[in-house]
CSV table of C-alpha atoms and ligand atoms in Angstrom, one decimal:
chain,number,residue,atom,x,y,z
G,1,MET,CA,-3.5,6.1,15.6
G,2,LYS,CA,-4.7,2.5,15.7
G,3,ILE,CA,-5.2,2.3,12.0
G,4,THR,CA,-1.9,4.0,11.2
G,5,PHE,CA,0.0,1.7,13.6
G,6,ILE,CA,-1.6,-1.5,12.1
G,7,PHE,CA,-0.9,-0.4,8.5
G,8,TYR,CA,2.7,0.5,9.4
G,9,LEU,CA,3.3,-2.9,11.0
G,10,ILE,CA,1.8,-4.7,8.0
G,11,PHE,CA,4.0,-2.7,5.7
G,12,CYS,CA,7.1,-3.4,7.7
G,13,PHE,CA,6.7,-7.1,8.0
G,14,ASN,CA,5.7,-7.6,4.3
G,15,PHE,CA,8.2,-5.2,2.7
G,16,SER,CA,10.1,-8.1,1.1
G,17,ALA,CA,7.1,-9.6,-0.6
G,18,MET,CA,6.2,-6.7,-3.0
G,19,ALA,CA,3.9,-7.5,-6.0
G,20,PHE,CA,3.4,-3.9,-7.1
G,21,THR,CA,5.5,-2.5,-9.9
G,22,LEU,CA,6.8,0.9,-10.8
G,23,ASN,CA,6.2,2.9,-14.0
G,24,ASN,CA,9.9,3.1,-14.7
G,25,SER,CA,12.9,0.9,-13.8
G,26,GLU,CA,13.4,3.0,-10.7
G,27,ALA,CA,11.2,5.0,-8.4
G,28,ILE,CA,10.2,8.4,-9.8
G,29,THR,CA,8.0,10.5,-7.7
G,30,PHE,CA,6.5,14.0,-7.3
G,31,ALA,CA,8.7,16.1,-5.0
G,32,GLN,CA,5.8,17.8,-3.3
G,33,ASP,CA,3.4,16.1,-0.9
G,34,GLU,CA,0.3,17.7,-2.4
G,35,VAL,CA,-0.4,17.3,-6.1
G,36,SER,CA,-3.3,18.9,-8.0
G,37,VAL,CA,-5.3,17.1,-10.7
G,38,ASN,CA,-6.6,19.4,-13.3
G,39,VAL,CA,-8.8,18.9,-16.4
G,40,ALA,CA,-8.2,20.3,-19.9
G,41,ARG,CA,-11.2,22.2,-21.2
G,42,GLY,CA,-13.0,21.4,-24.5
G,43,ASN,CA,-11.6,18.0,-25.5
G,44,CYS,CA,-14.3,15.6,-24.5
G,45,SER,CA,-16.9,14.7,-27.1
G,46,HIS,CA,-17.8,11.0,-26.6
G,47,ILE,CA,-17.5,10.1,-22.9
G,48,GLY,CA,-20.8,11.4,-21.8
G,49,MET,CA,-19.6,14.0,-19.3
G,50,ASN,CA,-18.1,17.4,-19.1
G,51,GLU,CA,-14.9,18.7,-17.4
G,52,SER,CA,-16.8,19.7,-14.2
G,53,GLU,CA,-18.1,16.1,-13.8
G,54,ILE,CA,-14.6,14.7,-14.4
G,55,LEU,CA,-13.3,16.9,-11.6
G,56,ARG,CA,-16.1,15.6,-9.3
G,57,ILE,CA,-15.1,12.1,-10.2
G,58,VAL,CA,-11.4,13.0,-9.4
G,59,ALA,CA,-12.5,14.3,-6.0
G,60,ASP,CA,-14.4,11.0,-5.3
G,61,ALA,CA,-11.5,8.9,-6.6
G,62,VAL,CA,-8.9,10.5,-4.3
G,63,ASP,CA,-11.2,10.5,-1.3
G,64,GLN,CA,-12.2,6.9,-1.8
G,65,TYR,CA,-8.8,5.5,-2.8
G,66,TRP,CA,-5.4,7.1,-2.6
G,67,ASN,CA,-5.9,9.7,0.1
G,68,ARG,CA,-7.0,7.0,2.6
G,69,VAL,CA,-3.5,5.6,3.1
G,70,PRO,CA,-2.3,6.6,6.5
G,71,THR,CA,1.3,5.6,5.8
G,72,SER,CA,1.6,7.7,2.6
G,73,ARG,CA,2.4,11.4,2.7
G,74,LEU,CA,1.0,12.0,-0.8
G,75,LYS,CA,-2.3,13.9,-1.0
G,76,LEU,CA,-4.0,14.3,-4.4
G,77,ARG,CA,-6.4,17.2,-4.8
G,78,ALA,CA,-9.1,17.9,-7.5
G,79,GLY,CA,-7.9,21.1,-9.1
G,80,SER,CA,-9.6,23.1,-11.8
G,81,VAL,CA,-10.6,23.2,-15.5
G,82,LEU,CA,-7.7,24.7,-17.5
G,83,ASP,CA,-7.8,26.5,-20.8
G,84,LEU,CA,-4.9,25.0,-22.8
G,85,SER,CA,-6.0,25.9,-26.3
G,86,THR,CA,-2.5,26.3,-27.7
G,87,THR,CA,-1.8,22.6,-27.2
G,88,ASP,CA,-3.9,19.9,-28.9
G,89,TYR,CA,-4.4,17.4,-26.2
G,90,SER,CA,-7.4,16.0,-27.9
G,91,ASN,CA,-5.6,14.5,-30.9
G,92,GLY,CA,-1.9,14.5,-29.9
G,93,SER,CA,0.2,11.4,-29.5
G,94,ILE,CA,1.1,10.6,-25.9
G,95,CYS,CA,4.4,9.0,-26.9
G,96,LEU,CA,6.9,9.6,-29.6
G,97,SER,CA,6.9,6.8,-32.2
G,98,GLY,CA,9.0,3.8,-31.4
G,99,THR,CA,8.7,0.6,-29.4
G,100,ALA,CA,9.2,2.1,-26.0
G,101,CYS,CA,6.9,4.9,-24.9
G,102,GLU,CA,9.0,8.1,-25.0
G,103,PRO,CA,6.7,10.9,-23.7
G,104,ASN,CA,5.9,13.5,-26.3
G,105,PRO,CA,7.4,16.8,-25.1
G,106,ASP,CA,4.8,18.8,-27.1
G,107,LEU,CA,2.2,17.5,-24.6
G,108,ALA,CA,4.3,18.0,-21.5
G,109,VAL,CA,2.4,19.0,-18.3
G,110,SER,CA,4.0,21.8,-16.4
G,111,ASN,CA,2.7,20.9,-13.0
G,112,GLY,CA,0.8,18.1,-11.3
G,113,VAL,CA,-1.6,15.9,-13.2
G,114,LEU,CA,-3.6,16.8,-16.2
G,115,ILE,CA,-6.6,14.8,-17.5
G,116,THR,CA,-7.8,15.2,-21.0
G,117,CYS,CA,-9.9,13.4,-23.5
G,118,ASN,CA,-8.1,12.1,-26.6
G,119,HIS,CA,-9.4,10.4,-29.8
G,120,LEU,CA,-6.2,9.5,-31.5
G,121,ALA,CA,-6.4,5.7,-32.1
G,122,ALA,CA,-2.6,5.3,-31.9
G,123,ASN,CA,-2.7,6.2,-28.2
G,124,PHE,CA,-4.9,3.2,-27.4
G,125,SER,CA,-3.4,-0.2,-28.3
G,126,SER,CA,-6.9,-1.7,-28.7
G,127,SER,CA,-10.5,-0.4,-28.7
G,128,GLY,CA,-10.9,-1.8,-25.2
G,129,VAL,CA,-8.4,0.5,-23.6
G,130,LEU,CA,-10.2,2.9,-21.3
G,131,ALA,CA,-7.4,5.4,-20.7
G,132,VAL,CA,-3.6,5.8,-20.8
G,133,THR,CA,-1.3,7.7,-18.6
G,134,VAL,CA,2.3,8.8,-18.8
G,135,PRO,CA,4.4,10.9,-16.4
G,136,ASN,CA,5.5,13.0,-19.3
G,137,ASN,CA,7.6,15.7,-17.7
G,138,ILE,CA,10.4,14.2,-15.6
G,139,SER,CA,13.5,15.8,-14.2
G,140,GLY,CA,15.9,13.1,-12.9
G,141,LYS,CA,13.8,11.0,-10.5
G,142,THR,CA,11.2,13.8,-10.0
G,143,ILE,CA,7.9,13.9,-11.8
G,144,ILE,CA,7.0,17.5,-12.8
G,145,GLY,CA,3.8,16.6,-14.6
G,146,SER,CA,1.8,13.6,-15.7
G,147,LEU,CA,-0.8,13.3,-18.4
G,148,ILE,CA,-3.9,11.1,-18.3
G,149,MET,CA,-5.8,10.6,-21.6
G,150,ILE,CA,-9.3,9.2,-21.5
G,151,ASN,CA,-10.3,7.2,-24.6
G,152,ASP,CA,-12.7,9.6,-26.4
G,153,GLN,CA,-13.0,7.8,-29.7
G,154,SER,CA,-16.6,7.6,-31.0
G,155,ALA,CA,-16.8,3.9,-29.9
G,156,ASN,CA,-15.0,4.2,-26.6
G,157,PRO,CA,-15.6,1.7,-23.7
G,158,PHE,CA,-15.4,4.5,-21.0
G,159,VAL,CA,-18.9,6.0,-21.7
G,160,SER,CA,-20.8,2.9,-20.8
G,161,LYS,CA,-19.2,2.4,-17.4
G,162,SER,CA,-21.1,3.2,-14.2
G,163,ARG,CA,-20.1,6.2,-12.2
G,164,ASP,CA,-18.4,4.0,-9.6
G,165,GLU,CA,-16.5,2.2,-12.3
G,166,LYS,CA,-15.4,5.6,-13.8
G,167,ILE,CA,-14.2,6.6,-10.3
G,168,ALA,CA,-12.1,3.4,-10.1
G,169,ILE,CA,-10.7,3.9,-13.6
G,170,ILE,CA,-9.6,7.4,-12.9
G,171,ALA,CA,-8.1,6.3,-9.5
G,172,HIS,CA,-6.2,3.6,-11.4
G,173,GLU,CA,-4.8,6.1,-13.9
G,174,LEU,CA,-3.9,8.4,-11.0
G,175,GLY,CA,-1.8,5.5,-9.6
G,176,HIS,CA,0.2,5.5,-12.8
G,177,SER,CA,0.4,9.3,-12.8
G,178,PHE,CA,2.4,9.3,-9.4
G,179,GLY,CA,4.7,6.5,-10.3
G,180,LEU,CA,3.0,3.1,-9.9
G,181,GLY,CA,2.9,0.4,-12.6
G,182,HIS,CA,0.6,-2.6,-12.7
G,183,SER,CA,0.2,-5.1,-9.8
G,184,LYS,CA,0.1,-8.8,-10.3
G,185,VAL,CA,-2.5,-9.1,-7.5
G,186,THR,CA,-6.0,-9.4,-9.0
G,187,ASP,CA,-7.8,-7.5,-6.2
G,188,SER,CA,-5.5,-4.5,-6.5
G,189,LEU,CA,-6.7,-1.2,-8.0
G,190,MET,CA,-3.4,-1.3,-10.0
G,191,TYR,CA,-4.2,-4.7,-11.6
G,192,TYR,CA,-4.0,-4.2,-15.4
G,193,SER,CA,-7.7,-4.9,-15.9
G,194,THR,CA,-10.8,-3.4,-14.3
G,195,VAL,CA,-12.4,-5.4,-11.5
G,196,LYS,CA,-16.2,-5.2,-11.2
G,197,MET,CA,-17.6,-3.6,-8.1
G,198,ARG,CA,-14.2,-2.4,-6.9
G,199,THR,CA,-14.7,0.3,-4.2
G,200,SER,CA,-11.4,0.5,-2.4
G,201,LEU,CA,-7.7,0.0,-2.6
G,202,GLY,CA,-6.2,-3.5,-2.3
G,203,TYR,CA,-3.4,-4.4,0.1
G,204,ASP,CA,-0.8,-4.2,-2.7
G,205,ASP,CA,-1.9,-0.7,-3.6
G,206,PHE,CA,-1.2,0.4,0.0
G,207,ARG,CA,2.2,-1.0,-0.2
G,208,GLY,CA,3.0,0.6,-3.5
G,209,ILE,CA,2.1,4.2,-2.6
G,210,THR,CA,3.8,3.8,0.8
G,211,TYR,CA,7.0,2.6,-0.9
G,212,LEU,CA,7.0,5.7,-3.2
G,213,TYR,CA,5.8,8.2,-0.6
G,214,PRO,CA,6.6,6.9,2.8
G,215,LYS,CA,5.2,9.0,5.7
G,216,GLU,CA,7.5,9.6,8.6
G,217,GLN,CA,6.5,7.4,11.4
G,218,PRO,CA,7.3,7.5,15.1
G,219,ILE,CA,8.7,3.9,15.0
G,220,THR,CA,11.0,2.1,12.6
G,221,CYS,CA,11.0,-1.4,11.2
G,222,GLY,CA,14.0,-3.6,10.3
G,223,THR,CA,15.8,-1.3,7.9
G,224,ILE,CA,19.5,-0.8,7.5
G,225,GLN,CA,20.8,2.7,8.1
G,226,ASP,CA,23.2,4.6,5.9
G,227,GLN,CA,26.2,5.6,8.0
G,228,SER,CA,26.4,9.0,6.2
G,229,LEU,CA,23.1,9.9,7.9
G,230,GLY,CA,24.8,10.0,11.2
G,231,PRO,CA,25.9,7.3,13.7
G,232,ASN,CA,23.2,8.2,16.2
G,233,ASN,CA,20.2,7.8,13.9
G,234,LEU,CA,19.7,4.1,14.5
G,235,LEU,CA,20.0,4.5,18.3
G,236,LEU,CA,17.5,7.4,18.2
G,237,ASN,CA,15.0,5.4,16.2
G,238,TRP,CA,15.1,2.5,18.6
G,239,LEU,CA,14.8,5.0,21.5
G,240,GLY,CA,11.7,6.5,19.8
G,241,LEU,CA,10.2,3.0,19.4
G,242,LEU,CA,10.8,2.2,23.1
G,243,ILE,CA,9.3,5.5,24.2
G,244,GLY,CA,6.3,5.0,21.9
G,245,LEU,CA,5.6,1.5,23.2
G,246,PHE,CA,6.0,2.7,26.8
G,247,ILE,CA,3.5,5.4,26.3
G,248,MET,CA,1.0,3.0,24.7
G,249,ILE,CA,1.3,0.5,27.6
G,250,PHE,CA,1.1,3.3,30.2
G,251,LEU,CA,-2.1,4.7,28.6
G,252,ASN,CA,-3.6,1.3,28.3
G,253,TYR,CA,-3.2,0.7,32.1
G,254,GLN,CA,-4.4,4.1,32.9
G,255,LEU,CA,-7.6,3.7,30.9
G,256,ARG,CA,-8.2,0.2,32.4
G,257,TYR,CA,-7.8,1.7,35.8
G,258,LEU,CA,-10.4,4.3,35.0
G,259,LYS,CA,-12.6,1.5,33.7
G,260,LEU,CA,-12.6,3.0,30.2
G,261,ARG,CA,-12.1,0.9,27.1
G,262,PRO,CA,-8.5,1.1,25.9
G,263,ARG,CA,-8.1,2.7,22.5
G,264,PHE,CA,-4.9,1.0,21.4
N,1,LIG,ZN1,-3.0,0.6,-16.0
């Protein structure tokens, strides 16, 4: 409660100072609140780990980073290893040729996030690129599926990273997979470059995921209401805020009276 309340207040008061960016010119998001992250079988040759270890890294990445945001409704889950032998994810181009990245429909992911290894040099703009991600199956403003390609060329930079760094790299790519672009803030997970010894999200990452996947809260900040939602919504929101504050103050006094340490 305390943590949620604090993060929500921070988000409300700093909403106008966003430094995170979106993958697209507008917000595109998964429709569901729970998204599985699966791994394609049989494509990794040069990154020093198999699909099961990638899944364990995914589990650590979501626990350590994105699933810790109390103001976001999105929950990422490590899924399973999938046999997708009819599609060559190991050597396919993530984008159609051209200046802008138009996702390759031949590699479209039908549901959630798919991680694969890939060794096609054209997918990685330089040998230093660790991985690349595209939400490659979109319907309107809804992401159906996203594809993460780990650089699996024989001289890839991913293989020499520590396990903690690999967790941070996968977490960064997961940020792209659900709609975030790069942040200008250097201590953000979504900063374009890796940051040594990173172990948690930055403040800007919290704001980014909360912007895309806001969790309903019992209080409201200074937003303007759409009249079409109903004339009483604003009044009800303020009423909810007052009731919430009254309950918190009441409980504080009660706990003090009982000589217990207040929790709020
Ligand atoms: Zn990136």
